[in-house]
Coordinates of C-alpha atoms and ligand atoms in Angstrom, one line a residue:
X15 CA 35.6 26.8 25.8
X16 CA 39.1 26.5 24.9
X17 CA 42.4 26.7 27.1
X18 CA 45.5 25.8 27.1
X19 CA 48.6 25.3 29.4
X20 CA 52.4 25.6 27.7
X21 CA 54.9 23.1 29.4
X22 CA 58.2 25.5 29.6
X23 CA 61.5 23.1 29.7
X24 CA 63.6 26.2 31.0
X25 CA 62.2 28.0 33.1
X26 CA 61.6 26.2 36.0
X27 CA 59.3 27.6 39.5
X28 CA 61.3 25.6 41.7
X29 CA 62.3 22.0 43.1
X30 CA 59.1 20.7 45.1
X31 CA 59.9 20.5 48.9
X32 CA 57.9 17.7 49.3
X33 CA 56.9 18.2 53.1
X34 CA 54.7 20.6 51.7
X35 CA 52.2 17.5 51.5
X36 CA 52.2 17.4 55.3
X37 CA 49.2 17.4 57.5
X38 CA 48.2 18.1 61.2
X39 CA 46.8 15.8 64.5
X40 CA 45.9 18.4 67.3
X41 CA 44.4 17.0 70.8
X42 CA 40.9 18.3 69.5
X43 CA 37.5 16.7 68.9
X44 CA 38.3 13.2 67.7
X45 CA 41.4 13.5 65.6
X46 CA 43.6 11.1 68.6
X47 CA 40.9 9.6 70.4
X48 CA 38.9 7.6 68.1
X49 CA 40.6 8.7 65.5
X50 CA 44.2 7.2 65.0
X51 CA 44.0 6.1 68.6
X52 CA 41.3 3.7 70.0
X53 CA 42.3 0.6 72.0
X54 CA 39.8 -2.0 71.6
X55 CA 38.7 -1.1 68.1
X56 CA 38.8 -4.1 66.0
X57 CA 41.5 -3.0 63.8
X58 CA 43.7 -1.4 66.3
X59 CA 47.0 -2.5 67.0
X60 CA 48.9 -3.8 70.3
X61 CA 49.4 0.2 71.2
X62 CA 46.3 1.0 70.2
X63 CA 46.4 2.4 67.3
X64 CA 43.8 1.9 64.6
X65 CA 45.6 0.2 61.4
X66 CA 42.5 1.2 59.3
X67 CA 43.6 4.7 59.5
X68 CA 47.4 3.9 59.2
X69 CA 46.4 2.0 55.8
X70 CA 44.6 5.5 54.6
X71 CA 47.4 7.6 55.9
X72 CA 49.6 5.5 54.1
X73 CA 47.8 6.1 50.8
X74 CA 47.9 10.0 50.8
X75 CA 52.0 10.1 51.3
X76 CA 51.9 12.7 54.1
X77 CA 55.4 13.0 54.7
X78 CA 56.0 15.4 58.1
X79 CA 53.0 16.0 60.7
X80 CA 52.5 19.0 62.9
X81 CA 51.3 18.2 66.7
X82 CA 50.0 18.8 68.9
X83 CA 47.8 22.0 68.0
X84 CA 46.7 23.7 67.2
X85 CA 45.1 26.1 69.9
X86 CA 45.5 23.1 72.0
X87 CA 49.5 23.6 72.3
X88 CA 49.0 27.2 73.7
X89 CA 47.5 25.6 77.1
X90 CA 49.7 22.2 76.8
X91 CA 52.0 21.1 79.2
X92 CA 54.1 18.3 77.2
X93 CA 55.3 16.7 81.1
X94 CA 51.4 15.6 80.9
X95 CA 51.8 13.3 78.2
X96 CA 54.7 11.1 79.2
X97 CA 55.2 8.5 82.2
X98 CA 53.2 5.3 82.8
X99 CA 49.6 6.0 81.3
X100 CA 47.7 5.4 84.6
X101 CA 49.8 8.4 86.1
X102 CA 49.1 10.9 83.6
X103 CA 47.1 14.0 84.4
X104 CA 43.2 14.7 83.3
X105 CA 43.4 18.3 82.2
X106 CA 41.2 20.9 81.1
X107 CA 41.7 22.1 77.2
X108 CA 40.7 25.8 77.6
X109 CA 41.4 26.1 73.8
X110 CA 38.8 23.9 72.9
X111 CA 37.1 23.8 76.3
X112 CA 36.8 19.8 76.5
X113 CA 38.6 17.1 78.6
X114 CA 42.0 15.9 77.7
X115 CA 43.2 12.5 79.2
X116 CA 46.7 12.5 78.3
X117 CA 46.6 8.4 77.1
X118 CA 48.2 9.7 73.8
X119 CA 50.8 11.6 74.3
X120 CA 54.6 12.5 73.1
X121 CA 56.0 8.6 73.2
X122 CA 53.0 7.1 71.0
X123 CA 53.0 10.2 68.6
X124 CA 56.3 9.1 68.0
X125 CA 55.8 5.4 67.6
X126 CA 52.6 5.8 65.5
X127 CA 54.6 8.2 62.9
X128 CA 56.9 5.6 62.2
X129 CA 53.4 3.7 61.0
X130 CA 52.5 6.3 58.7
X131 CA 56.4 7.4 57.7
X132 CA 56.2 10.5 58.5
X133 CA 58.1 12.9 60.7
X134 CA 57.0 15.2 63.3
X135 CA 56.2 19.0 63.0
X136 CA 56.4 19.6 67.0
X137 CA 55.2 22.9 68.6
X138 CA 55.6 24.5 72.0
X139 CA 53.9 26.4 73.9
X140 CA 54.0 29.8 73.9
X141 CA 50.9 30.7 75.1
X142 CA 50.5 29.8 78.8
X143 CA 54.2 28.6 78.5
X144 CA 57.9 30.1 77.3
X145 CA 61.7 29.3 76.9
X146 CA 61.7 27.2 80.1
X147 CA 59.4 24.9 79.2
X148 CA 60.5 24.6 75.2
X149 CA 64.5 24.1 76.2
X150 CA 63.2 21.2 78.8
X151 CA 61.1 19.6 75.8
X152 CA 63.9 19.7 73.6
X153 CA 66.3 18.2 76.1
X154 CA 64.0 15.8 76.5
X155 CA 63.2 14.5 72.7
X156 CA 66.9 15.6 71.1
X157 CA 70.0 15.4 73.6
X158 CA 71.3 11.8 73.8
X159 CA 71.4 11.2 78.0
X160 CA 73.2 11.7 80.7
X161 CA 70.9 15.1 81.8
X162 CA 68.0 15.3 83.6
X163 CA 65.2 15.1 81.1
X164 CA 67.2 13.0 78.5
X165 CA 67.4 10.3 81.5
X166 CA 63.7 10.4 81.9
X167 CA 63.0 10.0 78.2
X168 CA 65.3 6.8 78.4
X169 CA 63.2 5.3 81.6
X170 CA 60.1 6.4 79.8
X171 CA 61.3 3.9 77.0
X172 CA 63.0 5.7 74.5
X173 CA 66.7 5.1 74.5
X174 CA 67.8 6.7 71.2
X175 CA 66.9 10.6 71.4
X176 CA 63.8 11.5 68.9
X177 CA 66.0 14.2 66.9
X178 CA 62.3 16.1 66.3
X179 CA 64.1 18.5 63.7
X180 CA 61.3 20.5 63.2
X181 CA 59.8 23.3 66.0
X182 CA 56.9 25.7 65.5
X183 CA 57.8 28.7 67.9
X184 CA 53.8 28.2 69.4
X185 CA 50.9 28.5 67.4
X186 CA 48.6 31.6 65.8
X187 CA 50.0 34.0 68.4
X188 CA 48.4 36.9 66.7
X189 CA 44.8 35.8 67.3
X190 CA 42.8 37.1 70.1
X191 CA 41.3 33.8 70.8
X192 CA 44.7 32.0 71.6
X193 CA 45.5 31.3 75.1
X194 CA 48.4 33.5 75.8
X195 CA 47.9 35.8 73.3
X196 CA 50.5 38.5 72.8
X197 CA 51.6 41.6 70.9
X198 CA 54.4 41.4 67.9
X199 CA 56.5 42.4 69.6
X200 CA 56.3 40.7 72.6
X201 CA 55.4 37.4 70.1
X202 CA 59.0 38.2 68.6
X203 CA 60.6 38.7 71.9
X204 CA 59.4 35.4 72.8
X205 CA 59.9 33.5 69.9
X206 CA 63.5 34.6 69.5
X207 CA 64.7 34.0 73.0
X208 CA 62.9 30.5 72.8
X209 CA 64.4 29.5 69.5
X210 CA 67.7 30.5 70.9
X211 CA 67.3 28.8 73.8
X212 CA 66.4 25.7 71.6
X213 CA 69.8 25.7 69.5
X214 CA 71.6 26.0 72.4
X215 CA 70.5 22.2 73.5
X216 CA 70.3 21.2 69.6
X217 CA 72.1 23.1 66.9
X218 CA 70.6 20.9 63.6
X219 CA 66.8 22.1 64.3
X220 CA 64.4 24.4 62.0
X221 CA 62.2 26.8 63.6
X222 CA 58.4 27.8 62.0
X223 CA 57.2 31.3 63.7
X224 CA 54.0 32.7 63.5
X225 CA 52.8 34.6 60.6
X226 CA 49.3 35.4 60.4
X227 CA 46.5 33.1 61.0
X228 CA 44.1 34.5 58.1
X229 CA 45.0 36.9 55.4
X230 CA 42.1 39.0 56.9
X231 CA 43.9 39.4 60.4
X232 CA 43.8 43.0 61.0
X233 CA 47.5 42.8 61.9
X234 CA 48.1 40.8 58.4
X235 CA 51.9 42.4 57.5
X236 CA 52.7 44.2 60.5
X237 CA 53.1 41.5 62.1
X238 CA 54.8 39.4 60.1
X239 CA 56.9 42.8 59.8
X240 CA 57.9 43.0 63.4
X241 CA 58.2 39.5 64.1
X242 CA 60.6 38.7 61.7
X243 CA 62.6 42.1 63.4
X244 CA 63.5 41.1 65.8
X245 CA 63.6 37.1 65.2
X246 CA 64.8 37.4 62.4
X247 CA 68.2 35.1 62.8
X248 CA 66.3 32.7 65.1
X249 CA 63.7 32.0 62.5
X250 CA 64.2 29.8 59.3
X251 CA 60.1 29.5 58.2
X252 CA 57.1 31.9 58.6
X253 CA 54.2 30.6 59.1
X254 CA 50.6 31.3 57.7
X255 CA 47.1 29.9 58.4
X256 CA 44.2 29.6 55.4
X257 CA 40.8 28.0 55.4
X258 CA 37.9 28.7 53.0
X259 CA 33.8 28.2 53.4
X260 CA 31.1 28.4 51.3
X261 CA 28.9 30.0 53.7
X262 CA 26.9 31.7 51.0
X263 CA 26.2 28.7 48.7
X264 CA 28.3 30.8 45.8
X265 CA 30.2 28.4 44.2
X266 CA 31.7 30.4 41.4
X267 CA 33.2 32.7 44.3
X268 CA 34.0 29.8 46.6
X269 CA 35.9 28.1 43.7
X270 CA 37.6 31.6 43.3
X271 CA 39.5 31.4 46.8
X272 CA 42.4 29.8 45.4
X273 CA 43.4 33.5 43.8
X274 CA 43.4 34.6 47.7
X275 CA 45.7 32.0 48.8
X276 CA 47.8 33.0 46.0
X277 CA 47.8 36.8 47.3
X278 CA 48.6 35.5 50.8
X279 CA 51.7 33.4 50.2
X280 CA 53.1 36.2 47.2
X281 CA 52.4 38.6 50.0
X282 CA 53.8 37.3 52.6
X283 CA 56.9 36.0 50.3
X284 CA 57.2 40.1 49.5
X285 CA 56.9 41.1 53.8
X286 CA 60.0 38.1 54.4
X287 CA 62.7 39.9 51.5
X288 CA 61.4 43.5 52.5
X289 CA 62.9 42.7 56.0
X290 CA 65.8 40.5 54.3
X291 CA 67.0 43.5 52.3
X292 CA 66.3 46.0 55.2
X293 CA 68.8 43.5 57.4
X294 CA 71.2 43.2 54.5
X295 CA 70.7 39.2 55.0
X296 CA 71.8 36.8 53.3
X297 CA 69.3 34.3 54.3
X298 CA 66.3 33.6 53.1
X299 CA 63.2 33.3 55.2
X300 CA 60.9 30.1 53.3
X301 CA 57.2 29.5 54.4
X302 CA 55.1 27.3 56.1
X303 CA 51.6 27.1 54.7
X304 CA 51.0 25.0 58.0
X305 CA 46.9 25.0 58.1
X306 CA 44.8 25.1 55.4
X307 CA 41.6 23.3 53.9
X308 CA 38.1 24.0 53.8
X309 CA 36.0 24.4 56.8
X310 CA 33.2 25.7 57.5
X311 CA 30.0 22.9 57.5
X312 CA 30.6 21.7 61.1
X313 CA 30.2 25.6 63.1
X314 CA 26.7 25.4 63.7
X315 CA 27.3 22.6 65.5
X316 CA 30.1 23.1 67.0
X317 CA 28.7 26.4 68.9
X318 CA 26.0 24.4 70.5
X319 CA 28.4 21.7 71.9
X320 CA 28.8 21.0 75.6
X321 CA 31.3 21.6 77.1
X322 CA 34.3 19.6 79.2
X323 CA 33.5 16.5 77.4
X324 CA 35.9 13.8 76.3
X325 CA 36.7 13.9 72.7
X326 CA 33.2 15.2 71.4
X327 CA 32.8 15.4 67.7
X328 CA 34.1 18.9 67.0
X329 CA 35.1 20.4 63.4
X330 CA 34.0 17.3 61.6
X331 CA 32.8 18.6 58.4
X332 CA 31.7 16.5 55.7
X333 CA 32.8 17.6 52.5
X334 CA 31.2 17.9 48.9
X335 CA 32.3 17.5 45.7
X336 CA 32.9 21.5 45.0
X337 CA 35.5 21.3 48.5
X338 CA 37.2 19.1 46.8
X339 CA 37.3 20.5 43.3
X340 CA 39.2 24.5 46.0
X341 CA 41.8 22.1 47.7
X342 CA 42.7 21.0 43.7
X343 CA 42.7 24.3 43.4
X344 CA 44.6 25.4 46.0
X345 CA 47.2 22.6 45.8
X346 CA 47.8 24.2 42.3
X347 CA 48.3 27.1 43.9
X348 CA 50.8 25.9 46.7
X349 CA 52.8 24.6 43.5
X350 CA 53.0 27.6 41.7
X351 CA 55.3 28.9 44.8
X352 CA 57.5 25.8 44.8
X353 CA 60.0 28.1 45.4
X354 CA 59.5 29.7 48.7
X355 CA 56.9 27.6 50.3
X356 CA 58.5 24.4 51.5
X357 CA 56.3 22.9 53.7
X358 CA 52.7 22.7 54.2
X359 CA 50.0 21.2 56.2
X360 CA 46.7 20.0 55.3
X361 CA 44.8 20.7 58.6
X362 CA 43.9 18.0 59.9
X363 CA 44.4 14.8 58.9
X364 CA 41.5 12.5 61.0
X365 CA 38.0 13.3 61.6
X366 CA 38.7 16.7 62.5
X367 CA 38.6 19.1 59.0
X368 CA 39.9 16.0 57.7
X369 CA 40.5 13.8 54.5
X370 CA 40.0 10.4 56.5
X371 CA 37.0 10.0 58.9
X372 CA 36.4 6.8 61.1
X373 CA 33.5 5.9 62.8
X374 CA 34.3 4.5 66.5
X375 CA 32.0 1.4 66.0
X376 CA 32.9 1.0 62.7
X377 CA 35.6 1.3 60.1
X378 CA 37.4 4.6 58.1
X379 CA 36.5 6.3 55.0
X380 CA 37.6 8.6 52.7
X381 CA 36.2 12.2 52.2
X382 CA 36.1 14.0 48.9
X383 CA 38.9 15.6 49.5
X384 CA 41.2 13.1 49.8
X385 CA 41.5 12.2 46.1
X386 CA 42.8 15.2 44.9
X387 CA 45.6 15.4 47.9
X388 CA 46.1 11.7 47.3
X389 CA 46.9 12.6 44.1
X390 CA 49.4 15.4 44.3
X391 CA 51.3 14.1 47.4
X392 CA 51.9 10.8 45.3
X393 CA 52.9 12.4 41.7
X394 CA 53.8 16.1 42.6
X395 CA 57.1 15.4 42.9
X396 CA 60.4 17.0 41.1
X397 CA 60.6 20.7 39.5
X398 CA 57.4 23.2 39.1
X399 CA 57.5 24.3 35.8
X400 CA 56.6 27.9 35.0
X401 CA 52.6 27.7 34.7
X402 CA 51.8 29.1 31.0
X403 CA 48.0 28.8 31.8
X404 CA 45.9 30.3 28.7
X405 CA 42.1 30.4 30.2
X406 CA 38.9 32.8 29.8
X407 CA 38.0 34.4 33.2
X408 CA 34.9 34.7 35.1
X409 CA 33.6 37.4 37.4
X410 CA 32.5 36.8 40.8
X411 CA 31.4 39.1 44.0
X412 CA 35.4 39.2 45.2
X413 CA 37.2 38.3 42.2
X414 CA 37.2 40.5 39.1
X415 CA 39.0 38.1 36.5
X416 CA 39.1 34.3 37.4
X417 CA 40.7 31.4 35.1
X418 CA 38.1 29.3 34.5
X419 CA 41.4 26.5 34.3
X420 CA 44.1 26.2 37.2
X421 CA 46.3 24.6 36.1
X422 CA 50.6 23.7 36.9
X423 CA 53.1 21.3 35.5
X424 CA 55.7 19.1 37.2
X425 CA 58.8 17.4 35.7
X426 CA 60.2 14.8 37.8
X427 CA 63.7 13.9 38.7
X428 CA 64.8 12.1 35.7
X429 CA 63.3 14.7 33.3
X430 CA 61.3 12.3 31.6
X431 CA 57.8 12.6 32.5
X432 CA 55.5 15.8 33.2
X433 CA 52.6 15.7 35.4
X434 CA 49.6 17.6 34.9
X435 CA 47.1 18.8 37.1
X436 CA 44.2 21.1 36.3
X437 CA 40.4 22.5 37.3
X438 CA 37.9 23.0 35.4
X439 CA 35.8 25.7 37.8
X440 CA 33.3 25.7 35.0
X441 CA 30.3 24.8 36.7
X442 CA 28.2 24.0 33.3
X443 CA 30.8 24.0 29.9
X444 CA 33.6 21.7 29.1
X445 CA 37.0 22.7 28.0
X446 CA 38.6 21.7 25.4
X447 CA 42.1 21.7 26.9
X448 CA 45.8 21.8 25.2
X449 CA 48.7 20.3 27.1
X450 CA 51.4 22.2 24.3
X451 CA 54.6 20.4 24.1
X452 CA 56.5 23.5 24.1
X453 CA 60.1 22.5 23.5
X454 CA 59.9 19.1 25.2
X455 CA 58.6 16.2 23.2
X456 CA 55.9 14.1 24.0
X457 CA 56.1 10.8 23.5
X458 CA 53.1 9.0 25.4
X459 CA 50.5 9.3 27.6
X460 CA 50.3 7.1 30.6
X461 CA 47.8 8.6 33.4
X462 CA 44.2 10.5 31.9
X463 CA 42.2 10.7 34.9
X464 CA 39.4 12.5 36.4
X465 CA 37.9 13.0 39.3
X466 CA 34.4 14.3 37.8
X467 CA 30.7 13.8 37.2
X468 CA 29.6 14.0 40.7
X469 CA 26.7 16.8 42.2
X470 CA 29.0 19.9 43.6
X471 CA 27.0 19.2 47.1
X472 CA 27.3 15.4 46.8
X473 CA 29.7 13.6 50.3
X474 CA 31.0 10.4 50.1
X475 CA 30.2 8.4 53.1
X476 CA 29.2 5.8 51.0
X477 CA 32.5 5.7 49.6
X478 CA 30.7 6.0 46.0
X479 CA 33.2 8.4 44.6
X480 CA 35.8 7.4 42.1
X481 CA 38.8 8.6 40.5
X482 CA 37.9 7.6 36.8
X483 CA 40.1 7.8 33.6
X484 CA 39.5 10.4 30.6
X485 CA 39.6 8.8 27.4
X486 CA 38.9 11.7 25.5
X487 CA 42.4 12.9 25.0
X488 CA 44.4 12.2 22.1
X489 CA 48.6 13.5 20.8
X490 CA 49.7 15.0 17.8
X491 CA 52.2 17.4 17.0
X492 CA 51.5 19.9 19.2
X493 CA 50.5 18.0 22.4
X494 CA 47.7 16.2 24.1
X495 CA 44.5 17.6 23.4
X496 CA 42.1 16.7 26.0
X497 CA 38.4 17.4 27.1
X498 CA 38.1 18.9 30.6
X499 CA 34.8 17.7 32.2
X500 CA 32.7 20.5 33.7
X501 CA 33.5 20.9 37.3
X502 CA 36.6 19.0 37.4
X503 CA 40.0 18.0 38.9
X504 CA 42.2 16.2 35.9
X505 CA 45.5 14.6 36.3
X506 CA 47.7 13.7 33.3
X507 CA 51.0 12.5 33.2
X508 CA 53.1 11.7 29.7
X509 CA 56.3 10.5 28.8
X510 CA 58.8 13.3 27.9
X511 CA 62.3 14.1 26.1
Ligands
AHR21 O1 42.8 23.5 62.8 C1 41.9 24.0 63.7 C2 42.3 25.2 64.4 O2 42.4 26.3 63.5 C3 43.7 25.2 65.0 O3 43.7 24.7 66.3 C4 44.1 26.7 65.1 O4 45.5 26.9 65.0 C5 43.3 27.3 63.9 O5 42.7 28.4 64.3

């Protein structure tokens, strides 16, 4: 099979927001506990937390995380988590319906991000909670001193104010299974009194509200409608939730999904300027992809798991070769909106629907899916370039025409080198794959790899599973001409003028 993708030098998607290579730690299963946090653990630090997982972290270049849910912020109360550790509540998490200690809590989130370089996505609760409790957090992490909750945040340890810059007005308010769950309207009532509230203690923060938690959400587009209403001015991001399964062991469709999360975020995009032009605005509402990823392996499971325990193992999926091959996919996708969606969070990052997974009497591993994210977070950076993707298509149960290639093209900064990335969903035939010059002019190829060759079911626990270079490409005239393995996630990057 042949196909092709055009690089176009002037017409570019958009500058890449790079905090759209986020992630997520919630207070579920063992994404804290065990996961970044385990006193004890040979390779944890004095506070505790593990330097194993730091050192992965470090290597996927996640640049903002959201905490700390998740359906765990909806029952949170963040006074829990601060104080001398021996004083701190046990609680019950009714989200997840296990035992929460409170020996992680706000002060070591924020020492462990400096770790990892990355800055914190905070939510508040707006579930069991409201505007009192969000204007008391916010006094507490951003005002300098001399007030109440400032002054405690200086006894607690922290002298300079954390200047958290980004809030998430609570967290999937539109689903019936969130604690607190409310209406649109009341959801945009809330949210817009809250942010309010917020600015009024700190002018310089960003607020994320709730969009939809699924593109299949029966409310999907009224309520993003409503919300934004009456929020509108108090909002600057809308949020929206996305996970995929292969729950019928149809790869071709699976594979597909990335065409759905492409029909979510243009959708959504279309709901935020409807209610822009409606208001006569002039400002822009962006979005926050701020969950997404696979999941789906761990629900057996996790429907037979006891309940009220400690840190159980909850939502750890293992993922195959073919998961990895979607979140290329999808990352493609997330590119191809440069423009509107600026941030983005693969959920989660540890052991729970995670790229990193540690074993509490052992060490940390990568999953599958951490290659291709590794990849994009550390080279995706600079100016989407219009994606001129020539591909034949393929029918599945959902999907009447789907590109057999994916495929988008960066330019960085300094406009001399493009950035490839591509999938080959072809379970069984290679492509034989044009990267066309178009008016740029290449000069030299300096990254052919591949991330191929592996059984679509096939995990790494073993930590078996390479990124490996493709020789097979060669430049002429008209650009690199390249063969795609079958099944495959391809990176290229080549000098440019
Ligand atoms: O990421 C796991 C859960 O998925 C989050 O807690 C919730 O927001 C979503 O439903």
């Amino acid at each position: 099979m042949k196909s092709s993708i055009t690089l176009d030098k002037y017409a570019p998607v958009g500058q890449i927001d790079e905090r759209i290579y986020g992630s997520f730690i919630e207070h579920l299963g063992r994404a804290v506990y065990t996961g970044i946090y385990q006193p004890g653990h040979p390779s944890a630090d004095e506070n505790g937390f593990r330097q194993d997982v730091i050192d992965l972290i470090n290597q996927l270049n996640v640049p903002i995380i959201r905490y700390p849910g998740g359906n765990f912020v909806s029952g949170f109360n963040w006074e829990d988590s601060i104080g001398p550790k021996d004083a701190r509540p046990r609680r019950l998490d009714l989200a997840w319906q296990t035992s929460e200690t409170n020996q992680f809590g706000l002060h070591e989130f924020m020492q462990w991000l400096d770790k990892v370089h990355a800055a914190p996505m905070m939510a508040v609760n707006l579930g069991t909670r409201g505007i009192d409790a969000a204007r008391n957090l916010i006094e507490y992490t951003n005002f300098p001193k001399g007030s109440y909750y400032s002054d405690m945040r200086r006894k607690n340890g922290a002298e300079a104010p954390f200047n958290i810059k980004t809030w998430c007005l609570g967290n999937e308010m539109d689903g019936p299974w969130q604690i607190g769950h409310k209406d649109a309207v009341a959801y945009g009532k809330l949210a817009d009194e809250t942010a309010h509230a917020m600015r009024i203690v700190d002018d310089t923060i960003e607020t994320v509200a709730c969009g939809s938690s699924a593109l299949t959400m029966p409310t999907f587009g009224s309520w993003e409608s409503t919300v934004l209403d009456i929020a509108y001015d108090q909002v600057d991001y809308l949020s929206l939730h996305r996970y995929y399964g292969n729950q019928d062991n149809d790869t071709p469709n699976f594979l597909a999904q990335s065409l759905d999360l492409d029909d979510f975020i243009s959708g959504v995009v279309a709901i935020c300027d409807a209610i822009k032009a409606r208001k006569h605005s002039k400002k822009t509402i962006n979005l926050s992809l701020d969950e997404w990823n696979v999941w789906y392996h761990s629900n057996d499971h996790d429907a037979q798991d006891a309940k009220w325990q400690e840190h159980p193992h909850k939502l750890e999926d293992i993922y195959n070769f073919e998961d990895a091959l979607l979140v290329g996919s999808m990352l493609i996708t997330m590119l191809h909106h440069a423009d509107r969606l600026k941030m983005a969070c693969l959920a989660q990052l540890v052991n729970v629907i995670a790229p990193i997974m540690t074993d509490e009497n052992g060490g940390a591993w990568a999953q599958s899916i951490f290659y291709p994210f590794m990849q994009v977070s550390t080279l995706g950076k600079g100016t989407v370039l219009t994606p001129i993707v020539k591909s034949e298509t393929y029918g599945t149960k959902e999907f009447a025409a789907v590109p057999y290639v994916d495929g988008v093209a960066v330019l960085n900064d300094a406009g001399d080198t493009a950035t490839v990335f591509a999938v080959n969903k072809s379970l069984d035939t290679p492509q034989e794959f044009t990267i066309a010059a178009g008016d740029f002019q290449f000069d030299q190829v300096t990254l052919s790899s591949q991330f191929a060759g592996y059984g679509l079911k096939e995990t790494n626990e073993d930590g078996h599973m390479r990124l490996a270079d493709n020789t097979s490409y060669y430049l002429a005239d008209d650009g690199v001409h390249v063969t795609l393995a079958p099944a495959s996630w391809n990176v290229f990057q080549i000098k440019v003028q």
